């Protein structure tokens, strides 16, 4: 058992001998165009079945809804007006002024100072409307709640520091689903959906759903990584919004990108998951966001529940002692 | 502020206070098309992604809540069984041992039934993982079941006048019966308490926020339920310890539940007081109090004892189902994830701690 919280190297914690550099994503949402190529590529590569009922969700161009057992990449669409843009810019500026930590030394001297007050904040693009698009994925947390609580060992830490389910070991107990602070992993139901009558034949041809009753999530394309290939989603991304590489390089790239956006006056830009001191020890998949995380459906202050596990066991121990004492008292305290 | 030349054709905007930090980013727009009613519920004061949940609720059905209850009953019964064994109360010992085996068997079946792949239930014992309360719990449950099964088998053998086809094993069974009772009782407390850790060690907001007090709630609930069952099954002459345990359990349960409610963040505690869960937990407290009072005042009367025992069993079941349901509903509403997290982040920032946020400026 490695450490339960704080900065660490997850693959080393898992005692890999032929450990590889930790792999990760940097998803730069500022250049995402919402094409959903990643969603499609992921589905195709991993043979993931249809998710949901082909219904329109009335949430901009997002008809996928969210990450789940059969959706391992999900593109979020958020429409915002001027007021919200201003607020996002302010909240981003507040982050800078708070002196939120920067990982490593700032790459350029110009970016170091918090003197963004004087920066011309005229946005280079649309001022009164914007469309946020962000491709969400499993975070491959340094301290992964899903992995920690899995009783069967179906979830494991790979030599690349990623988190993967072994489909043939998982017994579908569902503990991991509740253990993930990001709401990523899910148990796959049989995936049978009601289909429109006129398309019946077409849908009847759908192959049987694989891995029913088993927890499913992004594997960071483990099968491709072991063959030195880029994950399908990153490969398919036409704008390089999804960047894949060594985790350290990803964090570095993310830092440079946020600095250059700040220099353009886009103080709303911020990183999500790049801080190894956060509640999950930093994430393997780092994001550049243009608003508060909850706007994208991400938790604002996630914390791996297992970080408190020693405390929970202590409390449970006290409760057990209390129960035994009560029983002893009931029998010893004279005949009632 | 006019955005388009067609704005004048829209119905008037409702006068609505827009609070900084209010709900945005949800696709629901305020441009009424006349066909929809004005929402009567005030808009939530937080931002979310189209009101969709952030964390996912565990895919558990009520089977798991039933297991929480049955596991508790089994655990308490094993303790009562050992007590009966040590203090020479043969009827209490027999009934408690049989209750423990029955409850733990049904509980285990409920647990297996709830798996996505029930045929792979043995994978639970594939490894021992201390970070996984489910793994630790599976081992506790297994160890508990061994002692419980052996001691209950000895009782069945005795009840049937030594007619179980045991052959030479009978002597062995009689020899290990006592130690088996001890073994079961040794794992009884952990069996009653680990389920609280199982729920606490999740990202499900209400369960996670309850992690400090939930073990106390669960062991108390286990104590009062098993004592209630013993009061039903066992004549009053031998059920004295069960009555005392029931009263202690009720006190523990009511106090722990209250303390839990007070120490939790008020927002995350809401699901404990609302909806189905709220009703169940309210009745659980009432029934526990009624059962406790009945035990205290009329526990020496067989009928009153049985009625009180029934009330206690119901109270325990309602506690488990209520806590279970409250957690699931807290996961379904993004508010319970986002608001407390934002608040604690803001509190840390206000206290000058800025180094541990997942969102950074660079
Ligand atoms: S985001 Fe969730 S599913 Fe992915 S590694 Fe972290 S805890 Fe596990
Ligand atoms: S559902 Fe599967 S992967 Fe998830 S905790 Fe259970 S055994 Fe592990
Ligand atoms: S890394 Fe592979 S499994 Fe994960 S989202 Fe991308 S394509 Fe899907």
XYZ file of C-alpha atoms and ligand atoms in Angstrom:
722
model
C 0.000 0.000 0.000
C 1.483 3.326 -1.043
C 0.625 6.587 0.556
C -3.007 7.638 0.677
C -2.651 11.330 -0.137
C -0.137 13.965 -1.102
C 2.359 14.154 -3.943
C 3.797 10.849 -5.053
C 4.737 8.794 -8.053
C 1.813 6.393 -8.405
C 3.540 3.742 -10.503
C 6.455 3.589 -8.068
C 3.947 3.316 -5.218
C 2.462 0.343 -6.992
C 5.974 -1.165 -7.007
C 6.366 -1.536 -10.730
C 9.763 -2.789 -11.661
C 9.803 -1.846 -15.317
C 8.223 1.474 -14.583
C 7.597 3.795 -17.550
C 7.402 7.572 -17.402
C 3.959 8.605 -16.168
C 1.695 9.301 -19.125
C -1.077 11.811 -19.210
C -3.173 14.235 -21.169
C -3.213 17.966 -21.373
C -6.644 18.956 -22.610
C -6.505 22.576 -23.701
C -10.154 23.542 -23.835
C -9.338 26.979 -25.247
C -8.734 25.453 -28.660
C -11.372 22.731 -28.588
C -13.855 23.140 -31.434
C -16.350 20.603 -30.142
C -16.036 18.274 -33.126
C -16.368 15.190 -30.895
C -13.802 13.321 -32.923
C -12.350 12.125 -29.608
C -15.689 10.734 -28.486
C -16.091 8.858 -31.722
C -12.516 7.627 -31.870
C -12.732 6.345 -28.325
C -15.980 4.521 -28.990
C -14.602 2.909 -32.104
C -11.277 1.864 -30.682
C -12.724 0.452 -27.504
C -15.864 -1.062 -29.069
C -18.022 0.812 -26.639
C -21.747 0.314 -27.163
C -24.356 2.944 -27.672
C -25.037 5.048 -24.622
C -28.514 6.295 -23.956
C -31.525 6.565 -26.128
C -30.439 8.788 -29.027
C -32.480 11.554 -27.469
C -31.660 15.230 -27.647
C -30.721 16.549 -24.244
C -31.370 20.252 -24.835
C -27.941 21.142 -23.585
C -26.383 22.962 -26.510
C -24.613 20.483 -28.767
C -24.056 18.021 -25.967
C -26.323 15.034 -26.427
C -24.010 12.601 -24.712
C -24.692 13.919 -21.241
C -21.592 12.946 -19.372
C -18.914 10.360 -18.854
C -20.136 6.864 -18.143
C -19.577 3.180 -18.631
C -19.865 3.473 -22.396
C -18.698 7.050 -22.864
C -15.077 7.521 -21.918
C -14.608 10.889 -23.602
C -17.320 13.462 -23.305
C -17.374 16.872 -24.931
C -19.118 19.480 -22.820
C -20.730 22.526 -24.446
C -21.497 25.615 -22.397
C -23.015 28.803 -23.799
C -22.277 31.989 -21.932
C -23.181 35.638 -22.191
C -21.161 38.730 -21.467
C -21.913 38.843 -17.782
C -20.604 35.365 -17.231
C -17.504 36.002 -19.319
C -16.674 38.981 -17.162
C -17.149 36.927 -14.032
C -14.983 34.122 -15.334
C -12.288 36.641 -16.120
C -12.572 38.066 -12.630
C -12.463 34.683 -10.911
C -9.404 33.804 -12.957
C -7.756 37.058 -12.044
C -8.569 36.420 -8.403
C -6.762 33.091 -8.685
C -3.681 34.859 -9.994
C -3.853 37.460 -7.258
C -4.239 34.770 -4.614
C -0.801 33.651 -5.619
C -2.084 30.193 -6.448
C 0.907 27.944 -6.775
C 2.787 27.621 -9.985
C 4.414 24.321 -10.593
C 8.132 24.871 -11.034
C 9.729 28.141 -12.051
C 7.722 30.383 -14.373
C 8.955 29.966 -17.935
C 9.211 33.664 -18.724
C 9.958 36.577 -16.489
C 7.094 38.594 -17.891
C 4.556 36.093 -16.591
C 5.765 36.061 -13.035
C 4.317 39.229 -11.603
C 0.722 39.375 -10.458
C 0.435 42.796 -12.103
C -2.384 41.656 -14.356
C -4.360 44.635 -13.165
C -2.698 46.705 -15.861
C -3.083 44.185 -18.620
C -5.394 45.200 -21.400
C -8.196 42.726 -20.921
C -9.941 43.430 -24.182
C -10.611 39.929 -25.325
C -9.262 39.108 -28.724
C -12.427 37.328 -29.708
C -16.158 37.604 -29.086
C -16.937 39.837 -26.188
C -20.592 39.183 -25.570
C -20.956 35.530 -26.284
C -18.799 32.510 -25.973
C -19.098 28.832 -26.368
C -17.029 26.708 -24.056
C -16.170 23.261 -25.298
C -14.234 20.822 -23.246
C -13.418 17.191 -23.739
C -13.657 15.490 -20.380
C -12.050 12.162 -19.568
C -10.985 10.025 -16.607
C -8.403 11.990 -14.639
C -6.127 9.028 -13.904
C -5.652 10.476 -10.443
C -2.430 10.172 -8.499
C -4.604 8.932 -5.641
C -7.490 7.279 -7.419
C -10.547 6.758 -5.262
C -11.853 4.102 -7.628
C -8.700 2.038 -7.395
C -8.272 2.391 -3.646
C -11.718 1.051 -2.811
C -11.876 -1.763 -5.373
C -12.055 -5.013 -3.359
C -11.171 -7.448 -6.119
C -8.068 -5.779 -7.436
C -9.788 -5.460 -10.801
C -8.688 -1.841 -10.936
C -4.948 -1.558 -11.058
C -2.201 0.996 -11.567
C -0.303 0.457 -14.788
C 3.396 0.971 -15.329
C 2.428 4.261 -17.002
C 0.829 5.524 -13.793
C -2.670 5.195 -15.257
C -5.694 3.435 -13.781
C -7.288 0.526 -15.658
C -10.072 -2.022 -14.988
C -9.447 -5.690 -15.703
C -12.749 -6.691 -17.264
C -12.330 -10.344 -16.402
C -11.685 -9.747 -12.716
C -14.268 -7.100 -11.843
C -17.374 -8.591 -10.262
C -19.398 -5.425 -10.612
C -19.629 -4.630 -6.936
C -19.888 -0.936 -7.804
C -17.749 0.349 -4.952
C -15.489 2.212 -7.358
C -18.453 4.121 -8.791
C -19.058 5.746 -5.438
C -15.329 6.084 -4.798
C -14.542 8.351 -7.738
C -14.698 12.035 -6.765
C -15.133 12.992 -10.427
C -18.074 10.753 -11.286
C -16.193 9.007 -14.077
C -16.336 5.258 -13.640
C -19.651 3.452 -13.978
C -20.974 -0.076 -14.021
C -22.194 -1.020 -17.463
C -25.811 -2.037 -17.668
C -26.934 -4.222 -20.513
C -27.131 -1.105 -22.650
C -30.350 -2.202 -24.260
C -32.225 0.897 -25.261
C -35.604 1.546 -26.753
C -35.108 2.411 -30.382
C -37.277 4.184 -32.873
C -39.580 1.782 -34.662
C -38.486 2.612 -38.161
C -34.864 2.020 -37.314
C -35.593 -1.264 -35.649
C -33.828 -3.425 -38.148
C -30.715 -1.368 -38.121
C -30.537 -1.457 -34.372
C -31.360 -5.107 -34.156
C -28.026 -5.732 -35.812
C -26.130 -4.169 -32.933
C -23.645 -6.615 -31.530
C -24.058 -7.924 -28.017
C -22.815 -5.461 -25.441
C -19.456 -6.542 -24.047
C -18.567 -6.433 -20.354
C -22.087 -6.061 -19.033
C -22.239 -5.672 -15.264
C -18.602 -4.660 -15.073
C -17.142 -1.273 -14.176
C -15.883 0.571 -17.235
C -13.912 3.711 -17.876
C -11.100 5.192 -19.949
C -8.020 2.982 -19.945
C -5.868 5.762 -21.325
C -5.730 3.298 -24.182
C -3.537 0.903 -22.231
C -3.568 -1.463 -25.186
C -2.121 1.284 -27.367
C 0.356 2.559 -24.783
C 2.029 -0.821 -24.424
C 2.554 -0.700 -28.177
C 3.969 2.786 -28.010
C 0.928 4.279 -29.702
C -0.903 7.506 -28.939
C -4.371 7.064 -27.414
C -7.137 7.082 -29.986
C -8.780 10.262 -28.752
C -5.576 12.305 -28.802
C -4.695 10.936 -32.205
C -8.089 11.890 -33.592
C -8.182 15.382 -32.146
C -7.795 17.748 -35.130
C -6.906 20.860 -33.149
C -4.395 19.304 -30.726
C -6.717 20.318 -27.936
C -6.035 16.855 -26.539
C -2.316 16.525 -26.095
C -0.792 13.274 -24.950
C 2.649 12.628 -23.550
C 4.720 12.287 -20.435
C 2.887 13.733 -17.493
C 5.694 16.144 -16.598
C 5.791 17.515 -20.123
C 2.026 17.879 -20.138
C 2.076 19.936 -16.959
C 4.907 22.017 -18.374
C 3.031 22.628 -21.620
C -0.091 23.518 -19.691
C 1.792 26.045 -17.622
C 3.259 27.703 -20.677
C -0.118 27.838 -22.347
C -1.880 29.434 -19.398
C 0.832 32.049 -19.150
C 0.516 32.961 -22.779
C -3.254 33.223 -22.468
C -2.856 35.458 -19.428
C -0.525 37.635 -21.424
C -3.231 38.001 -24.038
C -5.486 39.274 -21.287
C -7.466 36.059 -21.001
C -7.252 35.917 -17.240
C -10.113 33.408 -17.194
C -7.669 30.705 -18.227
C -6.658 28.388 -15.401
C -5.344 24.897 -14.921
C -7.231 22.029 -13.367
C -5.395 19.070 -11.901
C -1.854 20.362 -12.302
C -1.300 20.849 -8.589
C 0.116 17.780 -6.870
C -0.856 19.229 -3.502
C -4.577 19.042 -4.256
C -7.040 16.559 -2.782
C -6.183 13.772 -5.231
C -2.435 14.366 -5.434
C -2.765 15.894 -8.886
C -4.348 14.268 -11.890
C -2.777 12.448 -14.790
C -5.086 14.277 -17.159
C -4.614 18.023 -16.803
C -7.080 20.555 -18.165
C -6.935 24.196 -19.114
C -10.331 25.667 -18.323
C -11.834 29.037 -19.113
C -14.212 29.193 -16.181
C -14.806 27.656 -12.792
C -14.587 23.850 -12.870
C -18.217 23.314 -11.842
C -19.328 25.094 -15.018
C -17.898 22.124 -16.898
C -19.362 19.635 -14.442
C -16.069 19.150 -12.623
C -15.885 19.174 -8.827
C -14.353 22.411 -7.476
C -12.445 20.786 -4.621
C -12.321 17.018 -5.067
C -10.737 14.932 -2.358
C -9.993 11.254 -2.580
C -12.129 9.695 0.161
C -9.397 7.223 1.072
C -7.276 10.095 2.351
C -9.423 9.946 5.490
C -9.481 6.163 5.704
C -7.058 5.791 8.649
C -9.265 8.182 10.568
C -12.361 6.215 9.566
C -10.813 2.945 10.714
C -9.904 4.562 14.016
C -13.457 5.758 14.519
C -14.799 2.344 13.566
C -12.422 0.777 16.082
C -13.779 3.036 18.791
C -17.326 2.131 17.802
C -16.498 -1.589 17.956
C -15.020 -1.136 21.410
C -18.178 0.683 22.445
C -20.397 -2.069 21.125
C -18.444 -4.805 22.883
C -18.446 -2.780 26.084
C -22.209 -2.315 25.847
C -22.697 -6.038 25.370
C -20.402 -6.811 28.300
C -22.254 -4.314 30.445
C -25.555 -5.876 29.481
C -24.424 -9.269 30.725
C -22.318 -8.264 33.693
C -24.302 -5.425 35.178
C -26.373 -7.585 37.469
C -29.449 -9.574 36.518
C -32.165 -7.351 35.091
C -29.416 45.738 -22.734
C -30.732 44.591 -26.086
C -29.045 41.761 -27.890
C -31.162 41.409 -30.949
C -33.760 43.315 -32.877
C -36.299 40.645 -32.064
C -35.963 41.112 -28.353
C -38.921 43.424 -28.260
C -41.175 40.549 -29.263
C -40.221 38.491 -26.264
C -42.410 38.371 -23.208
C -41.086 40.563 -20.418
C -38.235 39.103 -18.427
C -39.229 38.094 -14.940
C -37.773 40.435 -12.382
C -35.242 38.231 -10.740
C -32.390 39.104 -8.490
C -29.161 37.943 -10.001
C -26.769 37.132 -7.297
C -23.089 37.015 -8.016
C -22.231 33.364 -8.174
C -25.761 32.465 -9.044
C -26.751 29.685 -11.337
C -25.334 29.930 -14.766
C -23.934 27.640 -17.301
C -27.096 25.699 -17.263
C -28.737 25.569 -20.607
C -32.132 26.540 -19.310
C -32.747 29.994 -20.571
C -35.198 32.445 -19.179
C -36.813 33.303 -22.462
C -40.229 31.962 -21.704
C -41.935 30.838 -24.867
C -45.297 31.238 -23.216
C -45.896 27.514 -23.226
C -43.996 26.884 -20.020
C -44.951 27.820 -16.535
C -42.703 29.946 -14.443
C -40.719 27.689 -12.143
C -42.064 27.947 -8.625
C -38.909 26.617 -7.055
C -36.269 29.298 -6.658
C -33.298 28.861 -8.929
C -30.465 27.110 -7.147
C -27.669 29.428 -6.117
C -24.826 27.501 -7.619
C -23.346 26.774 -10.988
C -23.484 23.329 -12.463
C -23.332 21.683 -15.821
C -26.989 21.605 -16.857
C -27.894 20.489 -13.364
C -26.274 17.123 -13.966
C -24.671 15.240 -11.097
C -20.924 15.603 -10.582
C -20.368 12.329 -8.769
C -22.154 9.098 -9.575
C -24.277 7.295 -7.027
C -23.221 3.737 -6.270
C -25.220 1.369 -8.485
C -26.577 -0.345 -5.403
C -30.168 -1.375 -4.952
C -32.016 -1.707 -1.691
C -30.401 -5.122 -1.313
C -27.354 -3.339 0.015
C -29.419 -1.390 2.534
C -30.990 -4.684 3.571
C -27.508 -6.102 4.008
C -26.522 -3.178 6.234
C -29.473 -4.079 8.427
C -29.033 -7.849 8.391
C -25.292 -7.623 8.966
C -25.996 -5.516 12.031
C -28.571 -7.957 13.346
C -26.155 -10.833 12.826
C -23.309 -9.027 14.535
C -25.299 -8.104 17.626
C -26.777 -11.579 17.802
C -23.339 -13.166 17.834
C -22.392 -11.012 20.807
C -25.597 -11.981 22.589
C -24.888 -15.591 21.732
C -21.466 -15.428 23.325
C -22.932 -13.705 26.348
C -25.526 -16.433 26.679
C -22.809 -19.031 26.288
C -20.674 -17.507 29.030
C -23.409 -16.689 31.512
C -25.367 -19.904 31.217
C -28.438 -18.758 29.341
C -29.002 -21.672 26.945
C -32.152 -20.349 25.284
C -30.703 -16.930 24.628
C -27.530 -18.564 23.337
C -29.409 -20.863 20.995
C -31.768 -18.215 19.667
C -29.040 -15.639 19.203
C -26.803 -18.085 17.368
C -29.586 -19.137 15.045
C -30.560 -15.503 14.473
C -26.989 -14.633 13.639
C -26.707 -17.391 11.075
C -30.069 -16.591 9.480
C -29.365 -12.871 9.271
C -25.854 -13.238 7.936
C -26.977 -15.761 5.330
C -29.728 -13.565 3.974
C -27.389 -10.608 4.129
C -24.718 -12.365 2.124
C -27.264 -13.419 -0.473
C -28.467 -9.826 -0.772
C -24.900 -8.679 -1.222
C -24.112 -11.213 -3.916
C -27.386 -10.523 -5.691
C -26.417 -6.894 -5.977
C -23.173 -7.562 -7.830
C -23.040 -6.770 -11.514
C -21.558 -10.248 -11.993
C -22.887 -12.380 -9.128
C -21.127 -15.469 -10.469
C -17.822 -13.787 -9.713
C -18.580 -13.136 -6.039
C -15.601 -15.191 -4.956
C -13.332 -12.560 -6.517
C -14.073 -10.592 -3.363
C -11.610 -12.900 -1.635
C -9.074 -12.707 -4.441
C -6.919 -10.331 -2.445
C -6.749 -8.515 0.876
C -6.751 -4.780 0.362
C -6.670 -2.549 3.395
C -7.541 0.549 1.366
C -10.790 -1.077 0.340
C -13.401 -1.322 3.107
C -15.313 -3.662 0.799
C -12.360 -6.043 0.709
C -11.736 -5.817 4.440
C -15.458 -6.267 4.991
C -15.642 -9.337 2.784
C -12.991 -10.977 4.919
C -14.712 -9.923 8.118
C -17.986 -11.306 6.800
C -16.332 -14.589 5.826
C -14.573 -14.998 9.145
C -17.745 -14.117 11.015
C -19.777 -16.586 8.995
C -17.472 -19.482 9.838
C -17.879 -19.121 13.596
C -21.546 -18.355 13.255
C -22.227 -21.362 11.074
C -20.348 -23.756 13.339
C -22.003 -22.558 16.535
C -25.431 -22.535 14.907
C -24.850 -26.026 13.517
C -24.129 -27.231 17.028
C -27.432 -25.727 18.159
C -29.341 -27.338 15.307
C -27.728 -30.660 16.134
C -28.782 -30.318 19.737
C -32.322 -29.262 18.805
C -32.760 -32.219 16.497
C -31.537 -34.597 19.167
C -28.202 -35.280 17.498
C -29.793 -36.322 14.249
C -27.573 -34.365 11.875
C -25.596 -36.903 9.817
C -22.313 -35.902 11.358
C -20.821 -39.225 12.334
C -17.485 -38.850 14.044
C -17.551 -35.132 13.339
C -20.078 -34.680 16.131
C -17.437 -34.790 18.786
C -15.399 -32.273 16.896
C -18.390 -29.990 16.483
C -19.111 -30.101 20.180
C -15.481 -29.392 20.927
C -15.227 -26.347 18.678
C -18.693 -24.993 19.403
C -17.534 -22.799 22.247
C -14.467 -21.395 20.496
C -16.608 -20.833 17.387
C -18.936 -18.669 19.450
C -15.920 -16.639 20.536
C -14.627 -16.385 17.001
C -17.947 -15.128 15.686
C -18.180 -12.586 18.497
C -14.652 -11.428 17.773
C -15.652 -10.442 14.260
C -19.110 -9.213 15.276
C -18.065 -5.679 16.148
C -16.056 -5.223 12.953
C -18.973 -6.629 10.964
C -21.310 -4.047 12.439
C -18.888 -1.160 11.986
C -17.162 -1.766 8.661
C -20.264 -0.957 6.656
C -20.071 2.574 8.043
C -16.520 2.838 6.727
C -17.687 1.391 3.436
C -20.197 4.201 3.038
C -17.920 6.859 4.515
C -15.061 6.018 2.168
C -16.907 7.231 -0.924
C -17.263 10.486 -2.787
C -20.995 10.339 -2.105
C -21.407 13.653 -0.291
C -23.712 12.758 2.590
C -22.030 9.440 3.369
C -18.575 10.921 3.185
C -19.470 13.845 5.412
C -20.904 11.400 7.954
C -17.756 9.311 8.195
C -16.843 10.351 11.724
C -20.119 9.412 13.387
C -21.551 6.775 11.101
C -19.673 3.886 12.782
C -21.308 4.808 16.072
C -24.729 5.032 14.464
C -24.276 1.651 12.841
C -23.017 -0.260 15.883
C -25.794 1.241 17.994
C -28.324 0.307 15.379
C -26.898 -3.211 15.265
C -27.068 -3.513 19.035
C -30.658 -2.391 19.334
C -31.832 -4.489 16.401
C -30.231 -7.712 17.610
C -31.427 -7.056 21.126
C -34.915 -6.447 19.755
C -34.810 -9.750 17.910
C -33.665 -11.567 21.035
C -36.518 -9.997 22.987
C -38.916 -11.427 20.428
C -37.393 -14.908 20.328
C -36.377 -15.410 23.926
C -38.516 -15.644 27.090
C -38.143 -12.686 29.424
C -36.324 -14.670 32.103
C -33.309 -15.093 29.885
C -33.656 -11.891 27.848
C -32.465 -9.537 30.574
C -29.147 -8.745 28.895
C -30.948 -8.204 25.583
C -33.171 -5.630 27.247
C -30.160 -3.798 28.631
C -28.383 -3.938 25.322
C -31.507 -2.600 23.638
C -31.657 0.406 25.940
C -27.940 1.107 25.514
C -28.315 0.745 21.769
C -31.222 3.161 21.629
C -29.296 5.741 23.616
C -26.265 5.338 21.413
C -28.315 5.477 18.256
C -30.262 8.603 19.116
C -27.198 10.452 20.394
C -24.914 9.424 17.530
C -27.544 10.339 14.956
C -28.039 13.764 16.533
C -24.333 14.457 16.840
C -23.863 13.395 13.243
C -26.553 15.770 12.038
C -25.024 18.654 13.934
C -21.423 18.121 12.993
C -22.073 17.741 9.294
C -22.004 20.637 6.891
C -25.633 21.851 6.901
C -25.940 21.534 3.136
C -24.715 17.926 2.992
C -26.888 17.028 5.969
C -30.012 18.120 4.077
C -30.699 14.779 2.364
C -30.941 13.211 5.828
C -33.928 15.388 6.545
C -35.637 15.519 3.174
C -37.810 13.281 1.095
C -38.063 9.558 1.597
C -34.849 9.386 3.604
C -36.012 12.172 5.892
C -39.276 10.385 6.621
C -37.527 7.079 7.247
C -34.979 8.583 9.603
C -37.609 10.496 11.517
C -39.644 7.334 12.048
C -36.554 5.408 12.882
C -35.849 7.734 15.763
C -39.454 7.568 16.963
C -39.585 3.794 16.805
C -36.232 3.475 18.517
C -37.406 5.724 21.320
C -40.696 3.854 21.597
C -38.963 0.497 21.599
C -36.463 1.668 24.172
C -39.173 3.010 26.434
C -41.251 -0.107 26.025
C -38.236 -2.208 26.976
C -37.501 -0.114 30.027
C -41.061 0.056 31.293
C -42.605 -3.227 30.210
C -39.766 -5.403 29.065
C -40.573 -8.092 31.603
C -43.923 -8.652 30.015
C -43.537 -11.053 27.087
C -46.014 -9.225 24.826
C -44.584 -5.803 25.513
C -41.091 -7.159 25.029
C -42.001 -8.643 21.663
C -43.710 -5.439 20.534
C -40.729 -3.377 21.639
C -38.399 -5.761 19.883
C -40.367 -5.376 16.696
C -40.217 -1.594 16.994
C -36.463 -1.764 17.476
C -35.956 -3.999 14.461
C -38.035 -1.617 12.370
C -36.093 1.350 13.718
C -32.804 -0.213 12.736
C -34.022 -1.113 9.271
C -35.276 2.432 8.770
C -31.948 3.884 9.913
C -30.081 1.778 7.374
C -32.472 2.403 4.509
C -32.667 6.095 5.401
C -28.912 6.649 5.491
C -28.535 4.582 2.345
C -31.170 6.558 0.474
C -29.917 9.933 1.726
C -26.481 9.187 0.311
C -27.782 8.152 -3.063
C -29.927 11.249 -3.367
C -27.006 13.459 -2.329
C -25.023 12.036 -5.229
C -27.832 12.641 -7.690
C -28.008 16.376 -6.994
C -24.902 18.319 -8.028
C -25.626 20.871 -5.345
C -24.446 18.576 -2.569
C -21.150 18.029 -4.305
C -20.458 21.528 -5.521
C -21.653 23.800 -2.739
C -19.817 22.244 0.204
C -16.679 21.903 -1.888
C -16.817 25.549 -2.919
C -17.412 26.564 0.657
C -14.528 24.584 2.059
C -12.253 25.860 -0.692
C -13.277 29.434 0.062
C -12.779 28.844 3.778
C -9.279 27.543 3.188
C -8.486 30.496 0.973
C -9.818 32.881 3.575
C -7.529 31.223 6.097
C -4.606 31.881 3.800
C -4.211 28.312 2.573
C -3.906 28.622 -1.177
C -1.528 25.829 -2.045
C -3.913 22.883 -2.179
C -6.499 23.874 -4.762
C -7.034 21.721 -7.820
C -7.569 24.913 -9.818
C -4.411 26.942 -10.261
C -3.457 30.056 -12.133
C -0.475 28.361 -13.653
S -11.114 10.200 -12.218
Fe -12.283 8.696 -11.066
S -12.258 6.892 -12.353
Fe -10.582 8.212 -13.076
S -8.777 7.542 -11.897
Fe -9.678 9.248 -10.763
S -11.014 8.207 -9.292
Fe -10.573 6.703 -10.874
S -17.085 -2.778 -9.666
Fe -15.262 -3.937 -10.327
S -13.684 -2.382 -10.566
Fe -15.314 -1.460 -9.383
S -14.727 -1.772 -7.244
Fe -16.039 -3.499 -7.810
S -14.655 -5.104 -8.498
Fe -13.477 -3.174 -8.474
S -7.360 7.415 -23.900
Fe -8.365 5.816 -25.111
S -9.895 4.986 -23.692
Fe -9.284 6.970 -22.850
S -10.736 8.460 -23.702
Fe -8.968 8.411 -25.093
S -9.540 6.923 -26.656
Fe -10.908 6.589 -24.915
